[in-house]
PDB file of C-alpha atoms in Angstrom:
ATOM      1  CA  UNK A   1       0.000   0.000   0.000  1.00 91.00           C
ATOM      2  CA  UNK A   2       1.536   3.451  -0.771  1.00 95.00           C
ATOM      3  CA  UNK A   3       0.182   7.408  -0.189  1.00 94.00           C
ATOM      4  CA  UNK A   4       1.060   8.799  -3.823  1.00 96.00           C
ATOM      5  CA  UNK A   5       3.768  10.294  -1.775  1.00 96.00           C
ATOM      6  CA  UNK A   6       6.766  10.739  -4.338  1.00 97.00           C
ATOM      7  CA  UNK A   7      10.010   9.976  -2.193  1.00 97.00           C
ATOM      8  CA  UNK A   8      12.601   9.681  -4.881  1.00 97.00           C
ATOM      9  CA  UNK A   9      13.141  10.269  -8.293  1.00 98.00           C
ATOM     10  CA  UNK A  10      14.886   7.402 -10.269  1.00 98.00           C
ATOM     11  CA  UNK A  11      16.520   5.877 -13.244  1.00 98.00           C
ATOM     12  CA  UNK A  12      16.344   2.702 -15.137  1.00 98.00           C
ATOM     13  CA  UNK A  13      19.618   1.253 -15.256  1.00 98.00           C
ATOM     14  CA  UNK A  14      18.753  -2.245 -17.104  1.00 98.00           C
ATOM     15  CA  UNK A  15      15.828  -4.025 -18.797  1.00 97.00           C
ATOM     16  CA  UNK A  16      16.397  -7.143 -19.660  1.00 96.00           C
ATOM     17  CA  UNK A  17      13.049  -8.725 -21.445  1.00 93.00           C
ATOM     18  CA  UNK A  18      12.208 -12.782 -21.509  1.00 89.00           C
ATOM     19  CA  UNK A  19       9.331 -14.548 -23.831  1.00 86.00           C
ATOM     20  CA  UNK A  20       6.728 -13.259 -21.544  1.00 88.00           C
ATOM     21  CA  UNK A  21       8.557 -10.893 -18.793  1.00 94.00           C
ATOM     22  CA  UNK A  22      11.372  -8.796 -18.092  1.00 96.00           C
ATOM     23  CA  UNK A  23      13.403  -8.024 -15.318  1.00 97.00           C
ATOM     24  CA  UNK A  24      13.923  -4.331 -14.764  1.00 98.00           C
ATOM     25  CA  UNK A  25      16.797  -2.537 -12.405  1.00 98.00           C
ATOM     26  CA  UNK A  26      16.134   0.807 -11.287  1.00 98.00           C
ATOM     27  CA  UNK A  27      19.086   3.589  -9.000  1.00 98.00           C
ATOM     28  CA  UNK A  28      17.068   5.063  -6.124  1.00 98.00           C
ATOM     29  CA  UNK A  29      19.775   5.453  -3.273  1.00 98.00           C
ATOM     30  CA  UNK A  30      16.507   6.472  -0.996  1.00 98.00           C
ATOM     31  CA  UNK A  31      13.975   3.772  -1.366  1.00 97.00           C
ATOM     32  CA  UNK A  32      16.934   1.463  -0.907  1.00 97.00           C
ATOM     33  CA  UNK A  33      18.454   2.392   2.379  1.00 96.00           C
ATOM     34  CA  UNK A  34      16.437   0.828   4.361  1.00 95.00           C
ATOM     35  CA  UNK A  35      14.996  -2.085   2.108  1.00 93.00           C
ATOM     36  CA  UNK A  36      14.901  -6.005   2.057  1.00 95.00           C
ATOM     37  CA  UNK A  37      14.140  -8.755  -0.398  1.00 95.00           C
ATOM     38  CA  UNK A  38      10.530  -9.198  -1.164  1.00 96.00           C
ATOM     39  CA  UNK A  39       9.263  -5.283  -0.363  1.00 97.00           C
ATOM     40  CA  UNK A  40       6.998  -3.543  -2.273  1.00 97.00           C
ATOM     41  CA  UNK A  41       8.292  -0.547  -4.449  1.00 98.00           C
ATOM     42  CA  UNK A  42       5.833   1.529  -6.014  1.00 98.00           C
ATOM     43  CA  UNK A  43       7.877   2.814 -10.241  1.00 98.00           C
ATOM     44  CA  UNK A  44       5.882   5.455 -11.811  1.00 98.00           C
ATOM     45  CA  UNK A  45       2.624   4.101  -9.986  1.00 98.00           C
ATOM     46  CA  UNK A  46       3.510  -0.120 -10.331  1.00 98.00           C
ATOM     47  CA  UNK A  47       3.951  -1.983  -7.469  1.00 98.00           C
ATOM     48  CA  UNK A  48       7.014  -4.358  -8.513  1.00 98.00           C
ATOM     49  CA  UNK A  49       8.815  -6.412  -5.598  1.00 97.00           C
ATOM     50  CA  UNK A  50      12.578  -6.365  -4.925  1.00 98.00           C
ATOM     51  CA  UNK A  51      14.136  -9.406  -5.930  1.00 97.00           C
ATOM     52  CA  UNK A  52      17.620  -8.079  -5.862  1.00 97.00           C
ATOM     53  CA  UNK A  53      18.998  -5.207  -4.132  1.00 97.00           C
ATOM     54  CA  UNK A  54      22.731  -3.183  -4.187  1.00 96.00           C
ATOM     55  CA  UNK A  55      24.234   0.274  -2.124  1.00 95.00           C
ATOM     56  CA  UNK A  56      21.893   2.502  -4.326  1.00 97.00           C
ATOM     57  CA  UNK A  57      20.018  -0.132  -6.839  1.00 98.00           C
ATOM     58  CA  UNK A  58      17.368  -2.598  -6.534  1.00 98.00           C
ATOM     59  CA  UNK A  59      16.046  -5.087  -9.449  1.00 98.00           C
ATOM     60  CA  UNK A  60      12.307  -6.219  -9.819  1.00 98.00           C
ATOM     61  CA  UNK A  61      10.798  -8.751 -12.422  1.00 97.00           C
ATOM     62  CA  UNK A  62       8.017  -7.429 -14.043  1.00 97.00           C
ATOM     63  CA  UNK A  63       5.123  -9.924 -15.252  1.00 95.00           C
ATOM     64  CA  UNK A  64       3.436  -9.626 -19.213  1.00 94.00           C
ATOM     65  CA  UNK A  65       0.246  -8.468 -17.806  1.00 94.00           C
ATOM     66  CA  UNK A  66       1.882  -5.563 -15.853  1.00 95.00           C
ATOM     67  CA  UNK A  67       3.796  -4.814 -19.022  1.00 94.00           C
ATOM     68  CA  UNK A  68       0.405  -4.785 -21.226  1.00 93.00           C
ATOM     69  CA  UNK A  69      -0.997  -2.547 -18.500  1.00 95.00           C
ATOM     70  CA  UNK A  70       1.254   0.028 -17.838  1.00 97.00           C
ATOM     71  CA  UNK A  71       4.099   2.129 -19.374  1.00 96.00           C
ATOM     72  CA  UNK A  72       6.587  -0.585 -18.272  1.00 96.00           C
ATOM     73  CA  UNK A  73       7.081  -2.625 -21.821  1.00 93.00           C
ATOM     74  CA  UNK A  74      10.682  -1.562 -22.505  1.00 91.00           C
ATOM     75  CA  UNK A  75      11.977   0.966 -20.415  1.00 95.00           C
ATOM     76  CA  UNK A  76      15.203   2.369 -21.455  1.00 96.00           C
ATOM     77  CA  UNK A  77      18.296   3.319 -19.545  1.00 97.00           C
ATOM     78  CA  UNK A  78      18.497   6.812 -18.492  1.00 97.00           C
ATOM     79  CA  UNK A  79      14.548   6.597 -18.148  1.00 98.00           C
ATOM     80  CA  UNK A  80      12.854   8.830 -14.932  1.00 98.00           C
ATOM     81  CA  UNK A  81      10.752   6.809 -12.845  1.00 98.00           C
ATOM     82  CA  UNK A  82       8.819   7.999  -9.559  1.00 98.00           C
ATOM     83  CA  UNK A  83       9.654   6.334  -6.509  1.00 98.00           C
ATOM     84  CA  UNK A  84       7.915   5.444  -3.535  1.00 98.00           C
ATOM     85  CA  UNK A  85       8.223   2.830  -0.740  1.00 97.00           C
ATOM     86  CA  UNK A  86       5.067   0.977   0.658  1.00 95.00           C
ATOM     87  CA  UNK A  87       3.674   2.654   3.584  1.00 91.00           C
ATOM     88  CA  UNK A  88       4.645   2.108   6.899  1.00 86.00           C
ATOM     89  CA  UNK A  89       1.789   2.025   9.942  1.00 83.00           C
ATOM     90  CA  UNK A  90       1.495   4.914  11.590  1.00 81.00           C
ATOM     91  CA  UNK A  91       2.581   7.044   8.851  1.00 81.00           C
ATOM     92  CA  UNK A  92       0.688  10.260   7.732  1.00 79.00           C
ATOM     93  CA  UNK A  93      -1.559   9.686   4.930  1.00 81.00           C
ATOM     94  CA  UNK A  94      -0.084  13.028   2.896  1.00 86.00           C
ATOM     95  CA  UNK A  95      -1.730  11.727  -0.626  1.00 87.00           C
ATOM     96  CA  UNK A  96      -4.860   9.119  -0.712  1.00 90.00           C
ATOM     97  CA  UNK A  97      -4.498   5.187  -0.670  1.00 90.00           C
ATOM     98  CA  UNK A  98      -2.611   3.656  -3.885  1.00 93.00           C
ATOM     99  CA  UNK A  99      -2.616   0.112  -4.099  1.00 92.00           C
ATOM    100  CA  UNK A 100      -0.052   0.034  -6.905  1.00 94.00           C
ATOM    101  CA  UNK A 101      -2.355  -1.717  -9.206  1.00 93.00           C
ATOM    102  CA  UNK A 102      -2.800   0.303 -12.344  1.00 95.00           C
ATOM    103  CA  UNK A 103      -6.140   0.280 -14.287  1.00 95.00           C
ATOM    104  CA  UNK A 104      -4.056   1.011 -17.443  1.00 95.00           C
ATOM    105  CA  UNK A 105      -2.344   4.102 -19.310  1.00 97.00           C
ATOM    106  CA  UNK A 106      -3.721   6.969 -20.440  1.00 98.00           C
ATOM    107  CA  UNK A 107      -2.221  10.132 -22.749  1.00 98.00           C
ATOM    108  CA  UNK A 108      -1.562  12.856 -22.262  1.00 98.00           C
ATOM    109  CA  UNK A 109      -3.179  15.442 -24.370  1.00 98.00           C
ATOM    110  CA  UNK A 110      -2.671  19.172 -23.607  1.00 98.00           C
ATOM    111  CA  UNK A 111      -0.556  21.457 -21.246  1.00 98.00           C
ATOM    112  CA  UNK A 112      -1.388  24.713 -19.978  1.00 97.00           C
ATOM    113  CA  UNK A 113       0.758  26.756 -18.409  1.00 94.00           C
ATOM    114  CA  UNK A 114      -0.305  29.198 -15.466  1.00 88.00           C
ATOM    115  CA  UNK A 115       1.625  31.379 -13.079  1.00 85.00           C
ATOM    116  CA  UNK A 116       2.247  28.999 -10.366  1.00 85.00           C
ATOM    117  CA  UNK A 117       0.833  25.598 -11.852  1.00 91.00           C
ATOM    118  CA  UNK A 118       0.395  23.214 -14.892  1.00 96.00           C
ATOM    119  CA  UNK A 119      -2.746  22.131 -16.093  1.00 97.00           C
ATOM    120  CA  UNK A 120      -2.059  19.022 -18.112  1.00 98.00           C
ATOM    121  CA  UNK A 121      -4.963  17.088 -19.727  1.00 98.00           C
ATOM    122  CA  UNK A 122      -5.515  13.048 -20.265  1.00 98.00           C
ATOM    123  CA  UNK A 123      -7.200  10.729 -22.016  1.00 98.00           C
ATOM    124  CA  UNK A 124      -9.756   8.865 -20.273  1.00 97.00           C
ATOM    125  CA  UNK A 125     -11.524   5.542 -21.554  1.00 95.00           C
ATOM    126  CA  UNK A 126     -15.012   4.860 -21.052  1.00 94.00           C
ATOM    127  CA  UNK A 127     -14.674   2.157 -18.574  1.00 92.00           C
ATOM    128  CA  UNK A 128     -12.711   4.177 -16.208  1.00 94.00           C
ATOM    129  CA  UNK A 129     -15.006   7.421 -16.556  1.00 93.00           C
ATOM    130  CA  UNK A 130     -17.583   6.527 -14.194  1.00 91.00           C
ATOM    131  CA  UNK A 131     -14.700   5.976 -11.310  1.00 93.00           C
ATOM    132  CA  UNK A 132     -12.663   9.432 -11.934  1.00 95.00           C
ATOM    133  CA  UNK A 133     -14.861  12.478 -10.520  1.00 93.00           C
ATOM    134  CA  UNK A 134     -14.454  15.853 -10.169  1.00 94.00           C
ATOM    135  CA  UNK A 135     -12.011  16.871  -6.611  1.00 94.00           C
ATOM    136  CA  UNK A 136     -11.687  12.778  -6.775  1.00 94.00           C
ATOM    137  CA  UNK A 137      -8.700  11.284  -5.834  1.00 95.00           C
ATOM    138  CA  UNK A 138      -6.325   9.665  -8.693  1.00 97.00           C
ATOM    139  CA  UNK A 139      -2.940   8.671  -9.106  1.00 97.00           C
ATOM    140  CA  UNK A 140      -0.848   9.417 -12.131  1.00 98.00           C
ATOM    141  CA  UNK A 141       2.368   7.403 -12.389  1.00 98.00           C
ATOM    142  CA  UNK A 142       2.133   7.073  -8.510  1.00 98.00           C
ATOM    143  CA  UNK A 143       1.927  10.215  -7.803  1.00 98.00           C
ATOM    144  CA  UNK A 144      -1.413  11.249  -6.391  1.00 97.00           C
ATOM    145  CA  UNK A 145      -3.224  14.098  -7.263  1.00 97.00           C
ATOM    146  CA  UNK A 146      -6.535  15.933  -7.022  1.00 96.00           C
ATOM    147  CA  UNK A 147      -9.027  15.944 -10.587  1.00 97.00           C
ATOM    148  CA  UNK A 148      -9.660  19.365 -11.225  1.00 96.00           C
ATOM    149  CA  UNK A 149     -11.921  18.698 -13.952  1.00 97.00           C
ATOM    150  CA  UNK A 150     -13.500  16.146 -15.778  1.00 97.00           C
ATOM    151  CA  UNK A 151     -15.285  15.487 -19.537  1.00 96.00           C
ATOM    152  CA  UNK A 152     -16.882  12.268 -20.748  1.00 94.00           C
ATOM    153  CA  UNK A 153     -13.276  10.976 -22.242  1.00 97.00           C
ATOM    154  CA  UNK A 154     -11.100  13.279 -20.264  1.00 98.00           C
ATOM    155  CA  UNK A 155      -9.699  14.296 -16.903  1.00 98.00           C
ATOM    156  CA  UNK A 156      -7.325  17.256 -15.655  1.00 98.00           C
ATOM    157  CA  UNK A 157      -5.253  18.057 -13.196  1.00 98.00           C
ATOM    158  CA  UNK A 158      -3.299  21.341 -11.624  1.00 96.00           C
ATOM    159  CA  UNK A 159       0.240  21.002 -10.959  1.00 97.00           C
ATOM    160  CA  UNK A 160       2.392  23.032  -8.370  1.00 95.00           C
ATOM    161  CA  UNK A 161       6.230  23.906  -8.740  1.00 95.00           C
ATOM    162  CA  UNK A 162       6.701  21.293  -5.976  1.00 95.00           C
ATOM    163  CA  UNK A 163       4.671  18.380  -7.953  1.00 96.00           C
ATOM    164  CA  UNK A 164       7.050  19.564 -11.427  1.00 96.00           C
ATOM    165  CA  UNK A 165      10.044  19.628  -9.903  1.00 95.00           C
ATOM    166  CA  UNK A 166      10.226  16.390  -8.012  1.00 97.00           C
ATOM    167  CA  UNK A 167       8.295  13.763 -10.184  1.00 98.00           C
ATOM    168  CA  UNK A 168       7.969  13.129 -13.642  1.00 98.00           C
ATOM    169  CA  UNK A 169       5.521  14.910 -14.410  1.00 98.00           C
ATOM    170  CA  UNK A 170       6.948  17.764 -14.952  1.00 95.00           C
ATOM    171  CA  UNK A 171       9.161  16.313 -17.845  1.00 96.00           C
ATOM    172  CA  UNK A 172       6.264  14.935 -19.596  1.00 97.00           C
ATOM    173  CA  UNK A 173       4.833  16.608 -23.269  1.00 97.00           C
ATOM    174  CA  UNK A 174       1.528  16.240 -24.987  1.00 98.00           C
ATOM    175  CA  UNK A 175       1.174  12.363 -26.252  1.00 98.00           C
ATOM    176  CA  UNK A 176       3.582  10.985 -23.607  1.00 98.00           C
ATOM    177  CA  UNK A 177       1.490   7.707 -21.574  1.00 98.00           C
ATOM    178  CA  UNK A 178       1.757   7.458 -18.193  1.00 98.00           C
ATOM    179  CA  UNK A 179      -0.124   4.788 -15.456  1.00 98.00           C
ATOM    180  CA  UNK A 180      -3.024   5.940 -14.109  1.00 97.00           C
ATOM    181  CA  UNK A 181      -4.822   4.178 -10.900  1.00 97.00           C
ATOM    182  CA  UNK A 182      -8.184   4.996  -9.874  1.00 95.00           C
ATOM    183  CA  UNK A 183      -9.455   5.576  -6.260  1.00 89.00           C
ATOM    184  CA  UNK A 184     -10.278   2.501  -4.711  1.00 82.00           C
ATOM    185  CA  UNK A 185     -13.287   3.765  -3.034  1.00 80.00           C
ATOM    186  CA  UNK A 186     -14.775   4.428  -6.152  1.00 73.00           C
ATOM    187  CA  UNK A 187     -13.913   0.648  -7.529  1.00 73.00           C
ATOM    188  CA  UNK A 188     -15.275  -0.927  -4.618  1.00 68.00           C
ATOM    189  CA  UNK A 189     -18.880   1.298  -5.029  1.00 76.00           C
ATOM    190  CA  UNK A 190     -19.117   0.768  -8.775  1.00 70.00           C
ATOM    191  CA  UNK A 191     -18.997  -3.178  -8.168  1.00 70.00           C
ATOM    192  CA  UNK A 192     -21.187  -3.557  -5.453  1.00 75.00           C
ATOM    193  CA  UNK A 193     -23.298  -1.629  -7.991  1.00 74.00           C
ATOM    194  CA  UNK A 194     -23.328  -3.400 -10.577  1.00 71.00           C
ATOM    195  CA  UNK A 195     -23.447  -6.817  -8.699  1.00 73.00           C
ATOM    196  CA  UNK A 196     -26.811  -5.436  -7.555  1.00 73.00           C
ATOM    197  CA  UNK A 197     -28.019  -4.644 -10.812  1.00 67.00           C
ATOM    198  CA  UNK A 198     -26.795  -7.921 -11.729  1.00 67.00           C
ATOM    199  CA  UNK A 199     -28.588  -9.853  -9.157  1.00 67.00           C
ATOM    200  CA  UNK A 200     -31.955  -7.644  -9.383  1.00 66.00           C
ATOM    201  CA  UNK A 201     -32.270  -8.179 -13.321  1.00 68.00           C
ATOM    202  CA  UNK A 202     -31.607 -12.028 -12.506  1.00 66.00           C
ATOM    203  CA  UNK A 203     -34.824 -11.990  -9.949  1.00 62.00           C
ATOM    204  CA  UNK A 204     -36.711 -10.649 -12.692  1.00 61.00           C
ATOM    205  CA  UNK A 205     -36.470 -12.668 -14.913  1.00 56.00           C
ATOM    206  CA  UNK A 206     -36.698 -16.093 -12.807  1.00 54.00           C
ATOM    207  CA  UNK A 207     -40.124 -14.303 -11.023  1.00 51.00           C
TER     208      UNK A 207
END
């Protein structure tokens, strides 16, 4: 479990793919000094588990499915990823709950500029529309943020000099993809609502 809380910002170092995998190695000198084989990591929004760790490195294998999900096909070296390590108890919830499980990708389609923030604008696909809302939660590659608005295949959200400066985000440009992960509030409500629509239309049509 992770805040959207970006502690670090890192860089691929190696990707090596298999038939149906890959194994990816990442530099974050932070989200390493303290870890151990088998924790959580959250890159760019995916939780991946350490398998292998050095001084300031730390390899993870990532699984096809996670690949055809997210941004994580073929990373190359030099690549920025965001950072964070799973939440500890006790800790202050800064963002909202991530669970690290994408819902998919989306693109990014427009940036304005303002003052003192960034309005950048995504794609949004009509199965994940119903669960994005307006001052909703919703993480974009990890990083959690606050919709600011929200169309029938789009979403937005307002960016602070903070938010640029010390996640990727701020190095992204219209049709870049990034990982987006819905709140999971709004999951968990749009399933129990359509099991009961499920189960309602069934008693119909039995009575």
């Amino acid at each position: 479990m992770f805040t959207g809380i970006i502690e670090e910002l890192g860089e691929v170092v190696e990707w090596n793919p298999t038939a149906d995998a890959g194994r990816l190695t990442i530099r974050g000198p932070l989200v390493v000094s303290d870890a151990r084989h088998g924790d959580s990591i959250s890159v760019s929004g995916v939780c991946l588990t350490i398998v292998d760790r050095g001084e300031d490195w730390f390899t993870a294998d990532v699984m096809a499915e996670t690949m055809a999900m997210s941004t994580l096909t073929a990373p190359s070296p030099g690549d920025r990823v965001n950072l964070e390590r799973a939440a500890q108890v006790g800790d202050r919830l800064g963002g909202h709950i991530v669970q690290g499980h994408i819902d998919g990708t989306s693109r990014l389609l427009t940036i304005v500029e303002g003052q003192a923030w960034r309005v950048l604008r995504f794609t949004l696909s009509p199965e994940l529309a119903p669960l994005v809302a307006g001052k909703g939660s919703i993480a974009v590659d990890g990083v959690s943020l606050t919709v600011s608005a929200v169309g029938d295949d789009w979403f937005e959200v307002s960016l602070i000099p903070e938010t640029l400066a010390v996640t990727t985000l701020g190095l992204k440009a219209a049709g870049d993809e990034v990982n987006i992960e819905t709140d999971i509030l709004a999951r968990h409500v749009a399933r129990l609502m359509s099991v009961t629509e499920s189960s309602s239309t069934n008693g119909r049509s039995e009575s």
